[in-house]
Coordinates of C-alpha atoms in Angstrom, one line a residue:
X12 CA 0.0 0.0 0.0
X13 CA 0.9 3.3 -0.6
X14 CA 1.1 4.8 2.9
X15 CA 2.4 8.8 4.2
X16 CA 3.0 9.3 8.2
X17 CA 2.7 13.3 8.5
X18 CA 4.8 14.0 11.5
X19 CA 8.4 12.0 12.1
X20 CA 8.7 12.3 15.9
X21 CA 8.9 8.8 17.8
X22 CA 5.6 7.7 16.9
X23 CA 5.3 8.7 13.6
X24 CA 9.1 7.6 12.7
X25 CA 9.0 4.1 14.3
X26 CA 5.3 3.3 12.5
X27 CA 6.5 4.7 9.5
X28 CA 9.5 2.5 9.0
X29 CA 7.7 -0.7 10.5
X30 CA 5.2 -0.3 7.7
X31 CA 8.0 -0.2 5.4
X32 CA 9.3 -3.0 6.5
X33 CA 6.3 -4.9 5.4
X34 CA 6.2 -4.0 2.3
X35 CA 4.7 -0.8 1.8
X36 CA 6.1 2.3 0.4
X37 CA 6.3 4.6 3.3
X38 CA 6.2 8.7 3.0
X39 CA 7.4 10.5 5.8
X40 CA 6.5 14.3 6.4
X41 CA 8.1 16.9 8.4
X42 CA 7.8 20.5 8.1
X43 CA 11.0 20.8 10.0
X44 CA 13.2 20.9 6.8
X45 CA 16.8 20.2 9.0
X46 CA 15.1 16.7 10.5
X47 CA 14.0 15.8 7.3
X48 CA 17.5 16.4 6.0
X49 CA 19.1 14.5 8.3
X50 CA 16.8 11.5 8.1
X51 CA 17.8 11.5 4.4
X52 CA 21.5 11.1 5.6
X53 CA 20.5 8.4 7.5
X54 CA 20.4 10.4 10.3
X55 CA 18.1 9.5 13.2
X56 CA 16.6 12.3 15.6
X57 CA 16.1 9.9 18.8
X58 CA 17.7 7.1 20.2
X59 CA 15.5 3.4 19.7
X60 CA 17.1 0.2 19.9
X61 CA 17.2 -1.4 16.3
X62 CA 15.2 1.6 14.5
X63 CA 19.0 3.2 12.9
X64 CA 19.5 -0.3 11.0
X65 CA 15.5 -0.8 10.1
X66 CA 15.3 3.1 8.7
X67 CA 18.5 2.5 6.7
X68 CA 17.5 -0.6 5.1
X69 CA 14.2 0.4 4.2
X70 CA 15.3 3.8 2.8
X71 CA 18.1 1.9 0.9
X72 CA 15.6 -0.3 -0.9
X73 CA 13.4 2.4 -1.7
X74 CA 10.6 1.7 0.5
X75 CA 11.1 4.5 2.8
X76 CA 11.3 8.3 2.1
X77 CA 11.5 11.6 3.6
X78 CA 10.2 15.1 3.0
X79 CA 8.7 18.2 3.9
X80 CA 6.2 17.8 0.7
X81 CA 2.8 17.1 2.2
X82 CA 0.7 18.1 -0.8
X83 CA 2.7 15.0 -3.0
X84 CA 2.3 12.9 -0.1
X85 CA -1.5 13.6 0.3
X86 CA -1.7 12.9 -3.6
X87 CA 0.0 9.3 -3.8
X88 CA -0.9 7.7 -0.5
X89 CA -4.4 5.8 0.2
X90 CA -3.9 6.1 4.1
X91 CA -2.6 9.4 5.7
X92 CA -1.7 9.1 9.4
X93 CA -1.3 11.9 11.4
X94 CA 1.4 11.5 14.1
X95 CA 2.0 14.6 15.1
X96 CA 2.6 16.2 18.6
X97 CA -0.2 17.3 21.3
X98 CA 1.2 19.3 23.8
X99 CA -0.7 20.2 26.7
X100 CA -2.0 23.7 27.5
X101 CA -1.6 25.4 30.8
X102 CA -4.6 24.0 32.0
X103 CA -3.7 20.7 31.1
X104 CA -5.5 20.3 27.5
X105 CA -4.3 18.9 24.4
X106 CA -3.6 21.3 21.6
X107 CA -5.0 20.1 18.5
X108 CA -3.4 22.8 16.4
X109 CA -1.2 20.5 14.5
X110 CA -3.4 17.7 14.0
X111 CA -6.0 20.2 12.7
X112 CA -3.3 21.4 10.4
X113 CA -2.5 19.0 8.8
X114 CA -6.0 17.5 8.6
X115 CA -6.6 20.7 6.5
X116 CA -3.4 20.2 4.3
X117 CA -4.8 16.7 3.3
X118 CA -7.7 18.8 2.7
X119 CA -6.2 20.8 0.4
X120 CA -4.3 18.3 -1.6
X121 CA -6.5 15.0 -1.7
X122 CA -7.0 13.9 -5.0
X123 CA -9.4 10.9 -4.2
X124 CA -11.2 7.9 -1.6
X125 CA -8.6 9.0 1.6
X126 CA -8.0 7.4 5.1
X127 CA -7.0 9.7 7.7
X128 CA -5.5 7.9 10.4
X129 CA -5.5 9.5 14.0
X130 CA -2.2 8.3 15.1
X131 CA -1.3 10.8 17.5
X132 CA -2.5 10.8 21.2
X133 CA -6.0 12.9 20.7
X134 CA -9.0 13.9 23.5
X135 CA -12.3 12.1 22.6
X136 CA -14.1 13.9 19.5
X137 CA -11.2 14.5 17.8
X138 CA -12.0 12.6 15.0
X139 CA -15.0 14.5 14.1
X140 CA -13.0 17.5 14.0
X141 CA -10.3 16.2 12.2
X142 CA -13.3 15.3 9.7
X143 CA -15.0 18.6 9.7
X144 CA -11.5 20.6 9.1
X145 CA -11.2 17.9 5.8
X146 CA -14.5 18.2 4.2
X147 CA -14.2 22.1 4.6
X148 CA -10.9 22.2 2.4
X149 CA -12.5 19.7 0.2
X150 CA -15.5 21.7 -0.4
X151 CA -13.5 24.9 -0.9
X152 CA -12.0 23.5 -3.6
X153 CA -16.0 22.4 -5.2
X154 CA -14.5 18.1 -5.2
X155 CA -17.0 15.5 -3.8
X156 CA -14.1 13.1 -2.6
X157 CA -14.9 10.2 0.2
X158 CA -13.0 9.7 2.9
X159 CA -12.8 8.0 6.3
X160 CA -11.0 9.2 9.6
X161 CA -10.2 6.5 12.1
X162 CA -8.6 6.5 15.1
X163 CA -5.7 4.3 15.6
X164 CA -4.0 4.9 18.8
X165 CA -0.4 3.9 19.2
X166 CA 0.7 1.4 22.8
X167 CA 4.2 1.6 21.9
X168 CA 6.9 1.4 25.0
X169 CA 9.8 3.4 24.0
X170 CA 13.0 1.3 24.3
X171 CA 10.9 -1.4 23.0
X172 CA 9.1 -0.1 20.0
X173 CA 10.5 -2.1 17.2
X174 CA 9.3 -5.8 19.0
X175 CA 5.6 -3.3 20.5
X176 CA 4.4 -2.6 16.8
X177 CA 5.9 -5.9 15.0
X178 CA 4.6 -7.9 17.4
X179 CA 1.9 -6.2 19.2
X180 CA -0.7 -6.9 22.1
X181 CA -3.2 -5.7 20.5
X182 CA -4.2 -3.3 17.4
X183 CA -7.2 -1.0 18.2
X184 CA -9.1 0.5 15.3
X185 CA -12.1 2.6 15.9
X186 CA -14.1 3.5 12.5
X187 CA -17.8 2.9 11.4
X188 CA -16.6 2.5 7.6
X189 CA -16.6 -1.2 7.1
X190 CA -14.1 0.3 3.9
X191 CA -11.8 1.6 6.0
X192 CA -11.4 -1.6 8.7
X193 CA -11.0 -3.9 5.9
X194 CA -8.1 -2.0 4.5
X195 CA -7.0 -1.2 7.9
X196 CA -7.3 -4.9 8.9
X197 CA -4.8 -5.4 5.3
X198 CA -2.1 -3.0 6.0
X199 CA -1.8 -4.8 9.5
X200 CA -2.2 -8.5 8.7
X201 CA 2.0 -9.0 8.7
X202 CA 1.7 -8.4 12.3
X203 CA -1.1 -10.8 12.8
X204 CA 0.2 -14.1 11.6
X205 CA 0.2 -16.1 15.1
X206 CA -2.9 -14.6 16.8
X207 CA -5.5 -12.0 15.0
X208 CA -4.9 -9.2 17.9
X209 CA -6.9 -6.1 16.1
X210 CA -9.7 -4.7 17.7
X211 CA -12.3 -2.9 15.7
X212 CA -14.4 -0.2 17.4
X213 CA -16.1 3.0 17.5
X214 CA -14.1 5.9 17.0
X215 CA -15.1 7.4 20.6
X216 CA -14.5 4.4 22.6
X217 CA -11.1 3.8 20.7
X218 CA -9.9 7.7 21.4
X219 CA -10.5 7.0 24.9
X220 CA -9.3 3.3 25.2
X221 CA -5.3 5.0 24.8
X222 CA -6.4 7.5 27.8
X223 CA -7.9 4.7 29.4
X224 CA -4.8 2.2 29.2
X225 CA -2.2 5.2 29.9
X226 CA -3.8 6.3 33.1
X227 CA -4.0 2.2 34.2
X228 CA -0.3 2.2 34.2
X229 CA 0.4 5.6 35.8
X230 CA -2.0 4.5 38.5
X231 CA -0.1 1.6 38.9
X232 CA 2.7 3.5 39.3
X233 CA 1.4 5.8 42.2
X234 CA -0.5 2.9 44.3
X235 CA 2.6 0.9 44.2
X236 CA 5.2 4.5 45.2
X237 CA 2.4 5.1 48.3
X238 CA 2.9 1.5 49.3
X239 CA 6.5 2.2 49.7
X240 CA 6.3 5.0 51.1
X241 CA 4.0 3.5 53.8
X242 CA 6.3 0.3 53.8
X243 CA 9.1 2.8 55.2
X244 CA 7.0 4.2 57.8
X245 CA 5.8 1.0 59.4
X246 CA 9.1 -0.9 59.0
X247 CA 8.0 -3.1 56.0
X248 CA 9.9 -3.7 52.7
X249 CA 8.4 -3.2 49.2
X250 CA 10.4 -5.8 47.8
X251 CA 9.0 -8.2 49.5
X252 CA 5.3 -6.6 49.4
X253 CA 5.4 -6.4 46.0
X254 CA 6.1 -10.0 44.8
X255 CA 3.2 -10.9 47.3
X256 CA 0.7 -8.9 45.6
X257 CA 2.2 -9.4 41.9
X258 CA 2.0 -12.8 42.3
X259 CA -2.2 -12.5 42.4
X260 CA -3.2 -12.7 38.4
X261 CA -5.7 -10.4 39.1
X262 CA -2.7 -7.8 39.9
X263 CA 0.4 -9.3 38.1
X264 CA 3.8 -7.8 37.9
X265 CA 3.9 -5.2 35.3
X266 CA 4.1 -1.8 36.6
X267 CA 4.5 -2.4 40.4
X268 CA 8.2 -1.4 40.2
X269 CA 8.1 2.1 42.7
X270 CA 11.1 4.3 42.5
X271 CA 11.1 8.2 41.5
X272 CA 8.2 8.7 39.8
X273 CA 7.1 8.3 36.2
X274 CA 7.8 10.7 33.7
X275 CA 7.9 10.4 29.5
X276 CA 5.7 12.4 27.0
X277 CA 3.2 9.7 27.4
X278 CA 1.7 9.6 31.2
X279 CA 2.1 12.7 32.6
X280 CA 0.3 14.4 29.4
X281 CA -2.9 11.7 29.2
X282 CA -3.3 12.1 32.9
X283 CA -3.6 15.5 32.9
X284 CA -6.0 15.3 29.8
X285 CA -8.2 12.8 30.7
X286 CA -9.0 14.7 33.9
X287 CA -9.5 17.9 32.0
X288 CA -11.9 16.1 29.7
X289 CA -13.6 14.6 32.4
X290 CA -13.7 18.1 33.9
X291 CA -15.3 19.9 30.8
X292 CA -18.5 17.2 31.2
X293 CA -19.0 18.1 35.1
X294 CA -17.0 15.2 36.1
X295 CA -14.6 15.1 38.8
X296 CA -12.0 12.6 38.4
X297 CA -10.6 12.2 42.0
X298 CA -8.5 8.8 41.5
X299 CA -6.3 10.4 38.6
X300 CA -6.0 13.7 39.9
X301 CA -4.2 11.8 43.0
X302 CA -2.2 9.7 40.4
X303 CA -1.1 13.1 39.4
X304 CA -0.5 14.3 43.0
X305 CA 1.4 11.5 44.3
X306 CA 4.0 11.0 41.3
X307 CA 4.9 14.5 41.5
X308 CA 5.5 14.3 45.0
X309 CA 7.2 11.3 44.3
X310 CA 9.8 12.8 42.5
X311 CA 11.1 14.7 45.3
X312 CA 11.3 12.3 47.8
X313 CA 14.8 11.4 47.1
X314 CA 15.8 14.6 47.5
X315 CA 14.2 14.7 51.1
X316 CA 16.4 11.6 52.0
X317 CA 19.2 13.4 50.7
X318 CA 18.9 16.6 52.2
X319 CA 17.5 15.2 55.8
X320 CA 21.1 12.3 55.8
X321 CA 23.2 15.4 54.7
X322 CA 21.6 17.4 57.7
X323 CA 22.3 14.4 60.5
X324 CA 26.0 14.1 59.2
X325 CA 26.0 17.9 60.0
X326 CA 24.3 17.8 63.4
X327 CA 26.8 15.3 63.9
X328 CA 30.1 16.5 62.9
X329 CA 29.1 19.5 64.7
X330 CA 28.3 17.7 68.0
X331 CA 31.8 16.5 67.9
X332 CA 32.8 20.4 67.7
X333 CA 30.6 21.2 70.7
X334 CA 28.8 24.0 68.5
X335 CA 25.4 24.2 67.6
X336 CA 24.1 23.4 63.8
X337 CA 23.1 26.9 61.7
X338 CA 20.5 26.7 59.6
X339 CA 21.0 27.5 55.9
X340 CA 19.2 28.2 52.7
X341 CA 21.9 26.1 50.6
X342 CA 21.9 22.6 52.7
X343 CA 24.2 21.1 50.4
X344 CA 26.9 23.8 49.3
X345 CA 30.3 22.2 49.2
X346 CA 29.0 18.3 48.3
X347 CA 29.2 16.9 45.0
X348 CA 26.1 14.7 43.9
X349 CA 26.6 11.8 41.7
X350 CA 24.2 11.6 39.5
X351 CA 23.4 8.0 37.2
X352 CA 20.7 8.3 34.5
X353 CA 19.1 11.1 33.3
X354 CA 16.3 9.7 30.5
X355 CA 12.9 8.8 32.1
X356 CA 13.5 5.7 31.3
X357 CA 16.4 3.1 29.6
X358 CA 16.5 2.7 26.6
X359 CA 15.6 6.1 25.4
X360 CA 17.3 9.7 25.3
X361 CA 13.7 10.7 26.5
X362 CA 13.9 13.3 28.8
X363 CA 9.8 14.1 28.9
X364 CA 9.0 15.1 32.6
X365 CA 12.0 12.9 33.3
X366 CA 12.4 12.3 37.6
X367 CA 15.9 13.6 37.3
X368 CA 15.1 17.3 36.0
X369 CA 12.7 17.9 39.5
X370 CA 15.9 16.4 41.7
X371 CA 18.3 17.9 39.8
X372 CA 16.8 21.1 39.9
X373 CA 16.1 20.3 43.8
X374 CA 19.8 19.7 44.1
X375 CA 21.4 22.9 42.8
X376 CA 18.9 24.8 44.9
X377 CA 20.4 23.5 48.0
X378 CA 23.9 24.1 46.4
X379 CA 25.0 20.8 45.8
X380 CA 27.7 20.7 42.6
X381 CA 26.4 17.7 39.9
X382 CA 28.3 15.1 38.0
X383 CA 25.7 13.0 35.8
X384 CA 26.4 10.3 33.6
X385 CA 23.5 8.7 31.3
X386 CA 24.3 6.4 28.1
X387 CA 22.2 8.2 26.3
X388 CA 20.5 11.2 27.0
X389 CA 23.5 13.3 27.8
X390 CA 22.8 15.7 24.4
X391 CA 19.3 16.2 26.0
X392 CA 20.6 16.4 29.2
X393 CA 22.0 19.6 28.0
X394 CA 19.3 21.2 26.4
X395 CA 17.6 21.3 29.8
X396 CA 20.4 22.0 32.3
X397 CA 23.4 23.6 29.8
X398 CA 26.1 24.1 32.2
X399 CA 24.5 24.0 35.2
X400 CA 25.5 20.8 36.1
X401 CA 29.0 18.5 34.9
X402 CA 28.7 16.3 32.5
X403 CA 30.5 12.3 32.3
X404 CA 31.0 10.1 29.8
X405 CA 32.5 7.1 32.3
X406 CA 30.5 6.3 35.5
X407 CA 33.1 5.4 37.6
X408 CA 34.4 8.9 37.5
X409 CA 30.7 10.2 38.1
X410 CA 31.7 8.9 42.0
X411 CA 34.9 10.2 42.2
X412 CA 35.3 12.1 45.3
X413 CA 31.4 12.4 45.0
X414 CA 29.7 12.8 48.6
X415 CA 27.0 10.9 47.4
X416 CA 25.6 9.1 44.7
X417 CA 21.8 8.9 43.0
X418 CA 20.3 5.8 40.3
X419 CA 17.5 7.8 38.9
X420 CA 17.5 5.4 35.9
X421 CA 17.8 1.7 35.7
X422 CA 20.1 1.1 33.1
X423 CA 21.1 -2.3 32.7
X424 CA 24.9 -1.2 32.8
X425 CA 24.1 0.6 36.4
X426 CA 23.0 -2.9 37.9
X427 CA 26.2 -4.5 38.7
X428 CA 29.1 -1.8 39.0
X429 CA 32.4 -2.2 40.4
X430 CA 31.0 -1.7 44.1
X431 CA 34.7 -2.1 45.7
X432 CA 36.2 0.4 43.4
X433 CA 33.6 2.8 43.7
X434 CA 33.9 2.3 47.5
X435 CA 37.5 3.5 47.2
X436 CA 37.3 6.3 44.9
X437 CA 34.3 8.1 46.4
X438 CA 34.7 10.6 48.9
X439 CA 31.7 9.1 51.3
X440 CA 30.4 5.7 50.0
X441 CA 26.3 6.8 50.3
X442 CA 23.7 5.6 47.4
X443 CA 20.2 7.2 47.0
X444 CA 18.9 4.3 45.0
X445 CA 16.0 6.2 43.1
X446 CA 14.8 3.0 41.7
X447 CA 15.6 -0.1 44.0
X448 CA 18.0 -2.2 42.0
X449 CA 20.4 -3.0 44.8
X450 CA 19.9 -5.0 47.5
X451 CA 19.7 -2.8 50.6
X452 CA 21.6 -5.5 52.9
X453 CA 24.3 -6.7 50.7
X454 CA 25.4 -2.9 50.5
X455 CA 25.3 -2.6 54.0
X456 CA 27.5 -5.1 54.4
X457 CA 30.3 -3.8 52.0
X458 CA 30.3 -0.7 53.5
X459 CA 27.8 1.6 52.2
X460 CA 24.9 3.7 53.3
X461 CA 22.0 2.9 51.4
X462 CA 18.6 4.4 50.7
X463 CA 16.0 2.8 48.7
X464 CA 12.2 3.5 48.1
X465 CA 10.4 1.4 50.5
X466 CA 13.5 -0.6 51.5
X467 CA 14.2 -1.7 55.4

């Protein structure tokens, strides 16, 4: 099939090139004229495992192409999605502006039957805008053309894209054209060869399954983060509280993994827009808005451990002086914070709402001097912070003569470090273990002080 994906962020660049991979010949559209010029270099604008060597051999053999030419896209392809960004508005709102805009361009340059595919993340009713903002270009131009907008909403986990869309749990399609789920049911039937996992439903009810299925998660999330919390109050360990509950089918594992908080461009945004939609029909939504309440709080917990161990050692090394501690607005001037992981999560540069830009930002506050290290997301890292903080390529030096070190992101390579050599080379051997992938008592007994979320 003959396919364009107008917008060549993450969700529009990884379904692009997975379409491509099955055979169809794939337009990509950008209006940003340096992306698109990079992607024709072979070039890609985020980090995903596997998507470099997919987007190179498609484009190779011809099945994948780049531009920033909507109109001939519009004219060759049978299905337009639209996978373009919907950033949220003070209050919380998805801005349609884009998607609107470039339902109006295919408008404008149809030249015959269409599908317009909602790919991006969009507030219930979309679609019949998106419909309404077509059929007004169409008319304009005094053509008669059919067309069908569905909404196809994208479950993708970044650092695991590639194996999410070729092999996926589930495909949801929401149209009332039997047309259009027949050919929609076509251009995914490569991914459906062991089980037929594609869902046909209402337009509505599939805008509002993504909310739905975004805010499940991020729930998760927060019940699990208030459990710890509570586990460190009453002297119980998550851990343990965890793989008893997970075990139930009912509740399974997935999700239940507390730490700093969630971040990404996924769950913070749909939270917050699912509770302003619920909000503009009179209804309050009280579970989500403490999902929302809890994970930001969340996020500066860690720093509170931080600050309140750095205030003991004070109170402390002043006892020994015989002088009383003085309190100060910059807790932490003079230490140097280790920072590992910077991305919101691993396997991504993603830096979305990331936990480490509230603790980092918490951190400097108090005075504290940073050294982070992340695999990937150092290049973002530096949009946000500039030269606010250090910046290390090897994580061993991250520690060196470091007062303290925080894991805000589980990379793999974090798990199993060199505990004995960073033991030696840091100046006090103390972890803030932002997301609990050391074992509290077999730190202890090498010699470190440990903090965990929920750990005893």
């Amino acid at each position: 099939m003959n396919i364009c994906v107008i917008g060549t962020g993450y969700v529009g660049l990884v379904a692009g090139t997975c379409f491509a991979d099955s055979g169809n010949d794939v337009i990509c559209v950008d209006i940003d004229a340096k992306k698109i010029e990079k992607l024709n270099k072979g070039e890609i604008p985020i980090y995903e495992p596997g998507l470099q060597e997919l987007v190179s051999r498609n484009a190779k053999e011809g099945r994948l192409k780049f531009t920033t030419d909507i109109s001939c896209a519009a004219r060759e392809s049978l299905i337009c999605f639209i996978a373009v960004g919907t950033p949220p508005g003070e209050d919380g709102s998805a801005d349609l502006k884009y998607v609107l805009d470039v339902a109006k361009s295919i408008g404008m340059h149809m030249n015959g039957y269409r599908i317009i595919v909602d790919k991006s993340t969009v507030p219930v009713g979309t679609a019949d805008k998106v419909k309404a903002a077509i059929r007004e270009e169409v008319k304009k131009r005094s053509k008669d053309y059919e067309f069908d907008v569905v909404s196809n909403p994208e479950f993708l986990k970044e650092g695991a894209a590639i194996e999410d869309f070729m092999k996926p749990d589930r495909v949801v399609i929401g149209t009332d054209s039997v047309r259009a789920a027949e050919i929609m049911k076509e251009l995914y039937s490569p991914f459906m060869r062991k089980t037929d996992r594609l869902i046909v439903m209402d337009v509505r009810s599939a805008e509002m399954t993504k909310y739905a299925a975004n805010a499940m998660l991020a729930t998760k999330i927060s019940f699990i983060n208030e459990i710890a919390n509570l586990c460190e109050l009453v002297g119980a360990d998550i851990d343990n509280v965890r793989r008893g509950i997970g075990t139930d089918s009912r509740i399974g594992f997935e999700f239940l993994f507390p730490g700093a908080g969630y971040g990404g461009s996924c769950f913070p945004k749909d939270v917050q827009a699912i509770v302003r939609i619920a909000g503009e029909h009179g209804y309050d939504m009280k579970v989500l808005k403490s999902v929302e309440e809890v994970n930001c709080r969340q996020k500066g917990l860690i720093v509170d451990k931080i600050l309140e161990h750095f205030k003991r050692e004070r109170s402390r090394v002043q006892g020994f002086k015989g002088s009383s501690p003085s309190p100060t607005t910059r807790p932490l001037e003079g230490k140097v914070i280790g920072v590992w992981g910077l991305s919101f999560k691993p396997k991504t540069d993603d830096m979305r709402e990331a936990p480490s830009i509230t603790i980092i930002n918490r951190l400097l506050d108090a005075g504290a001097k940073i050294k982070a290290h992340d695999p990937e997301a150092m290049d973002e890292a530096k949009k946000i912070f500039d030269s606010r903080i250090e910046y290390i390529q090897d994580n061993y030096e991250v520690v060196k003569d470091a007062d303290a070190l925080v894991v805000i992101t589980e990379w793999n390579e974090f798990r199993r470090p060199n505990f004995e050599k960073m033991k030696k080379i840091m100046k006090t051997p103390v972890i803030f273990d932002g997301r609990n992938i050391y074992d509290p008592h077999e730190m202890r007994s090498m010699g470190f002080t440990y903090y965990g979320v929920g750990r005893v």
